[in-house]
Amino acid sequence: MPENWTETYRPINTDSFIGPVYLKNLLRSNSDIPHLLLYGPPGTGKTTFAKLISQKYESTLFLNGSDERGIDVIRNVVKKQAQYIGKKFIVLDECENLTRDSQTCLRRVLEDYNSTTFIFITNYISKIIDPIKSRTVKIKFNKVPFDEILTGIKIDLPEQVIRRAYDNTNGDLRKMLNVLQGVKYGSVVNVNVADLIRLVDYFCAFDCDATDVENENISALDYIRQLIYKVEDGESAIKLGELERQCLNGCLDEAIYESIRRNNIG
């Protein structure tokens, strides 16, 4: 079974990291790293950046806020790790899922243990309490420009196909690679570019998720047209057709997204 492309193309050092110069300079810096809050849309390199920068110290604890969100984890795992002697990183991915009590407890840990550098990673900075925001250096991650991706990642597919996947996933590199891997292994020999692009559209339809809707990462019209590939019942198809008509008549994306949520379509 072939390796997932998100792992195949994951940067293993600073030189292979695709991102702004200031982020690469931070990775190369020999200075002490302050507490960091990495935020921005999914698939923009936040977790990869955290893994690369944490290589500076031998001791690193990675936790995911979706799995370990309660205050007991902060007291019994994070706090104990922070108490150990020596420089170390503690990385909290998807930290927007931490309860408010957990975040408040973390605030004290940040203040009390100077030998530990915390890296918080989130798609939703609004869900992080102000005391943590004020005690960290905030770094916003934006989608990587297409030209940089094309230069940094060598994929044996036509540029138009890669571009379509990039546009359909709104620059989410992780999703883009998943889609392109599906296209690569789902296509036959000598298939033309137009058919490959249709295959991209097909795979993208099944790769949209709730995060896209919540962040409104894609236009409502594009999202509706991708949902059309997914729905199987006539009632949903009729609702999508009506929403598509409203989009074309100038209805605001926010109202369309609200209708999609309310009707539980997709």
Coordinates of C-alpha atoms in Angstrom, one line a residue:
M1 CA 0.0 0.0 0.0
P2 CA 1.5 3.4 -1.0
E3 CA 2.4 5.8 1.8
N4 CA 0.0 8.7 2.3
W5 CA 1.3 11.7 0.3
T6 CA 0.8 14.0 3.3
E7 CA 3.6 12.0 5.0
T8 CA 5.6 11.5 1.8
Y9 CA 5.8 15.3 1.2
R10 CA 6.0 16.3 4.9
P11 CA 9.1 18.6 5.4
I12 CA 11.8 16.9 7.4
N13 CA 14.0 20.0 7.8
T14 CA 14.0 23.8 7.4
D15 CA 15.2 23.7 3.8
S16 CA 12.2 21.6 2.8
F17 CA 9.7 23.6 4.7
I18 CA 7.4 25.6 2.4
G19 CA 6.5 29.0 4.0
P20 CA 7.4 32.6 4.4
V21 CA 11.1 33.6 4.9
Y22 CA 10.4 34.9 8.5
L23 CA 9.2 31.4 9.5
K24 CA 12.3 29.8 8.0
N25 CA 14.5 32.3 9.8
L26 CA 12.7 31.4 13.1
L27 CA 13.4 27.7 12.5
R28 CA 17.1 28.5 11.9
S29 CA 17.4 30.8 14.9
N30 CA 19.6 29.7 17.8
S31 CA 17.9 32.1 20.2
D32 CA 15.6 30.9 22.9
I33 CA 12.1 30.4 21.5
P34 CA 9.2 32.2 23.3
H35 CA 5.8 30.7 23.9
L36 CA 4.1 30.5 20.6
L37 CA 0.5 30.6 19.4
L38 CA 0.2 29.3 15.8
Y39 CA -3.2 30.0 14.2
G40 CA -4.8 30.0 10.8
P41 CA -6.7 27.7 8.4
P42 CA -6.2 24.0 8.3
G43 CA -3.4 22.6 6.1
T44 CA -1.1 25.7 6.2
G45 CA 1.8 24.1 8.0
K46 CA 1.2 24.9 11.7
T47 CA 1.8 21.4 13.0
T48 CA 4.7 20.8 10.7
F49 CA 6.3 24.0 11.8
A50 CA 5.9 23.1 15.5
K51 CA 7.5 19.7 14.9
L52 CA 10.5 21.2 13.1
I53 CA 11.1 24.0 15.7
S54 CA 10.7 21.5 18.6
Q55 CA 13.7 19.6 17.2
K56 CA 15.9 22.2 19.0
Y57 CA 15.3 20.4 22.3
E58 CA 15.6 16.7 23.0
S59 CA 12.5 16.6 25.1
T60 CA 9.1 17.4 23.5
L61 CA 5.6 16.4 24.6
F62 CA 2.9 16.5 21.9
L63 CA -0.8 16.5 23.0
N64 CA -4.0 16.9 21.0
G65 CA -6.7 19.0 22.5
S66 CA -9.4 16.9 20.8
D67 CA -8.3 13.8 22.7
E68 CA -7.0 15.3 26.0
R69 CA -9.0 18.4 26.8
G70 CA -9.8 18.2 30.5
I71 CA -8.1 19.9 33.4
D72 CA -6.8 16.6 34.8
V73 CA -4.6 16.2 31.8
I74 CA -3.2 19.7 32.4
R75 CA -2.5 18.9 36.1
N76 CA -1.3 15.4 35.8
V77 CA 0.5 15.4 32.4
V78 CA 1.4 18.9 31.3
K79 CA 2.3 20.3 34.7
K80 CA 4.5 17.3 35.6
Q81 CA 6.3 17.5 32.3
A82 CA 6.9 21.2 32.8
Q83 CA 8.5 20.5 36.2
Y84 CA 11.3 18.4 34.8
I85 CA 14.7 20.0 34.7
G86 CA 16.1 21.1 31.3
K87 CA 14.8 22.8 28.2
K88 CA 11.8 21.3 26.7
F89 CA 8.8 21.9 24.4
I90 CA 5.2 21.1 25.1
V91 CA 3.0 21.3 21.9
L92 CA -0.7 21.5 22.3
D93 CA -2.4 20.9 18.9
E94 CA -6.1 21.7 18.3
C95 CA -6.0 23.6 21.6
E96 CA -9.3 25.3 20.8
N97 CA -10.8 22.1 22.1
L98 CA -9.4 22.6 25.6
T99 CA -12.0 23.5 28.2
R100 CA -11.9 27.0 29.6
D101 CA -10.8 25.6 33.0
S102 CA -7.9 23.8 31.3
Q103 CA -6.8 26.9 29.5
T104 CA -6.9 28.9 32.7
C105 CA -4.8 26.3 34.5
L106 CA -2.3 26.5 31.6
R107 CA -1.9 30.2 32.1
R108 CA -0.4 29.5 35.6
V109 CA 1.9 26.8 34.2
L110 CA 3.2 29.2 31.6
E111 CA 4.1 31.7 34.3
D112 CA 5.7 29.2 36.7
Y113 CA 8.0 27.1 34.6
N114 CA 10.6 29.0 32.7
S115 CA 12.5 26.0 31.3
T116 CA 9.4 24.9 29.2
T117 CA 8.4 26.5 25.9
F118 CA 4.8 26.0 25.0
I119 CA 3.5 25.9 21.4
F120 CA -0.3 26.3 21.0
I121 CA -1.8 25.4 17.6
T122 CA -5.3 26.3 16.6
N123 CA -7.6 26.9 13.7
Y124 CA -9.8 29.2 15.8
I125 CA -7.9 31.8 17.7
S126 CA -11.2 33.3 19.0
K127 CA -11.6 30.2 21.2
I128 CA -8.4 30.8 23.0
I129 CA -8.6 32.8 26.3
D130 CA -7.0 36.3 26.4
P131 CA -4.5 35.4 29.2
I132 CA -2.9 32.8 26.9
K133 CA -2.9 35.1 23.9
S134 CA -1.2 37.8 25.9
R135 CA 1.6 35.4 27.1
T136 CA 2.5 34.0 23.7
V137 CA 3.9 35.3 20.4
K138 CA 1.1 35.0 17.9
I139 CA 2.0 33.8 14.4
K140 CA -0.7 33.7 11.7
F141 CA -0.4 31.0 9.0
N142 CA -1.9 31.7 5.6
K143 CA -2.3 29.4 2.7
V144 CA 1.0 28.9 0.8
P145 CA 1.0 30.6 -2.7
F146 CA 0.5 28.1 -5.5
D147 CA 3.9 28.9 -7.2
E148 CA 5.7 28.0 -4.0
I149 CA 3.9 24.7 -3.7
L150 CA 4.6 23.9 -7.4
T151 CA 8.3 24.6 -6.8
G152 CA 8.6 22.8 -3.5
I153 CA 6.6 19.7 -4.2
K154 CA 7.3 17.6 -7.3
I155 CA 4.1 15.8 -8.3
D156 CA 3.8 13.9 -11.6
L157 CA 0.6 15.4 -12.7
P158 CA -0.2 18.3 -15.1
E159 CA 0.1 21.8 -13.6
Q160 CA -3.6 22.5 -14.5
V161 CA -4.7 19.5 -12.4
I162 CA -2.6 20.6 -9.4
R163 CA -4.0 24.1 -9.8
R164 CA -7.5 22.8 -9.8
A165 CA -6.9 20.8 -6.6
Y166 CA -5.3 23.9 -5.0
D167 CA -8.2 26.1 -5.8
N168 CA -10.9 23.5 -4.8
T169 CA -9.3 23.0 -1.4
N170 CA -8.6 26.7 -0.9
G171 CA -4.9 26.1 -0.5
D172 CA -5.2 23.5 2.2
L173 CA -2.0 21.6 1.4
R174 CA -3.0 18.5 3.4
K175 CA -6.4 18.2 1.6
M176 CA -4.8 19.0 -1.8
L177 CA -2.3 16.2 -1.4
N178 CA -5.0 13.7 -0.4
V179 CA -7.0 14.7 -3.5
L180 CA -4.1 14.5 -5.9
Q181 CA -3.1 11.1 -4.5
G182 CA -6.6 9.9 -5.2
V183 CA -6.5 11.3 -8.7
K184 CA -3.1 9.8 -9.4
Y185 CA -4.1 6.3 -8.3
G186 CA -7.7 6.6 -9.5
S187 CA -6.8 7.5 -13.1
V188 CA -5.9 5.3 -16.0
V189 CA -2.9 5.5 -18.3
N190 CA -3.0 8.2 -21.0
V191 CA -6.1 9.9 -19.6
N192 CA -6.5 13.5 -20.8
V193 CA -6.2 16.7 -18.6
A194 CA -9.9 17.4 -18.8
D195 CA -10.8 14.0 -17.3
L196 CA -8.2 14.4 -14.6
I197 CA -9.7 17.8 -13.7
R198 CA -13.1 16.2 -13.4
L199 CA -11.6 13.5 -11.2
V200 CA -10.2 16.3 -9.0
D201 CA -13.7 17.8 -8.7
Y202 CA -15.0 14.4 -7.7
F203 CA -12.5 13.8 -5.0
C204 CA -12.8 17.3 -3.7
A205 CA -16.6 16.8 -3.2
F206 CA -15.8 14.1 -0.7
D207 CA -13.0 16.0 1.0
C208 CA -15.0 19.0 2.1
D209 CA -15.9 18.9 5.8
A210 CA -17.4 20.9 8.6
T211 CA -14.2 22.9 9.1
D212 CA -14.6 24.4 5.6
V213 CA -18.2 25.5 6.4
E214 CA -17.4 26.8 9.8
N215 CA -14.4 28.8 8.5
E216 CA -16.2 29.6 5.3
N217 CA -13.0 28.7 3.5
I218 CA -14.7 28.2 0.1
S219 CA -17.5 30.2 -1.6
A220 CA -21.0 29.0 -0.9
L221 CA -21.6 28.4 -4.6
D222 CA -18.5 26.1 -4.9
Y223 CA -19.5 24.3 -1.7
I224 CA -23.0 23.7 -3.1
R225 CA -21.7 22.3 -6.4
Q226 CA -19.4 20.0 -4.5
L227 CA -22.2 18.8 -2.3
I228 CA -24.2 17.9 -5.4
Y229 CA -21.7 15.0 -5.9
K230 CA -22.5 13.7 -2.4
V231 CA -26.2 13.8 -1.8
E232 CA -28.2 10.8 -2.7
D233 CA -31.8 11.8 -1.8
G234 CA -34.0 13.9 -4.0
E235 CA -35.1 16.2 -1.2
S236 CA -31.5 17.4 -0.6
A237 CA -30.9 17.7 -4.3
I238 CA -33.9 20.0 -4.6
K239 CA -32.8 22.1 -1.7
L240 CA -29.3 22.5 -3.2
G241 CA -30.8 23.5 -6.5
E242 CA -32.7 26.3 -4.8
L243 CA -29.6 27.4 -2.8
E244 CA -27.6 27.5 -6.0
R245 CA -30.3 29.7 -7.6
Q246 CA -30.1 32.0 -4.6
C247 CA -26.3 32.2 -4.9
L248 CA -26.5 33.1 -8.5
N249 CA -29.0 35.8 -7.7
G250 CA -26.6 37.5 -5.3
C251 CA -27.6 36.0 -1.9
L252 CA -24.9 36.5 0.7
D253 CA -22.6 33.5 1.4
E254 CA -23.3 33.8 5.1
A255 CA -27.0 33.3 4.6
I256 CA -26.4 30.3 2.3
Y257 CA -24.1 28.7 4.8
E258 CA -26.7 29.2 7.5
S259 CA -29.3 27.4 5.3
I260 CA -26.9 24.5 4.7
R261 CA -26.3 24.1 8.5
R262 CA -30.0 24.5 9.3
N263 CA -31.1 21.9 6.8
N264 CA -28.3 19.6 7.7
I265 CA -27.3 19.1 4.1
G266 CA -24.1 17.2 3.4

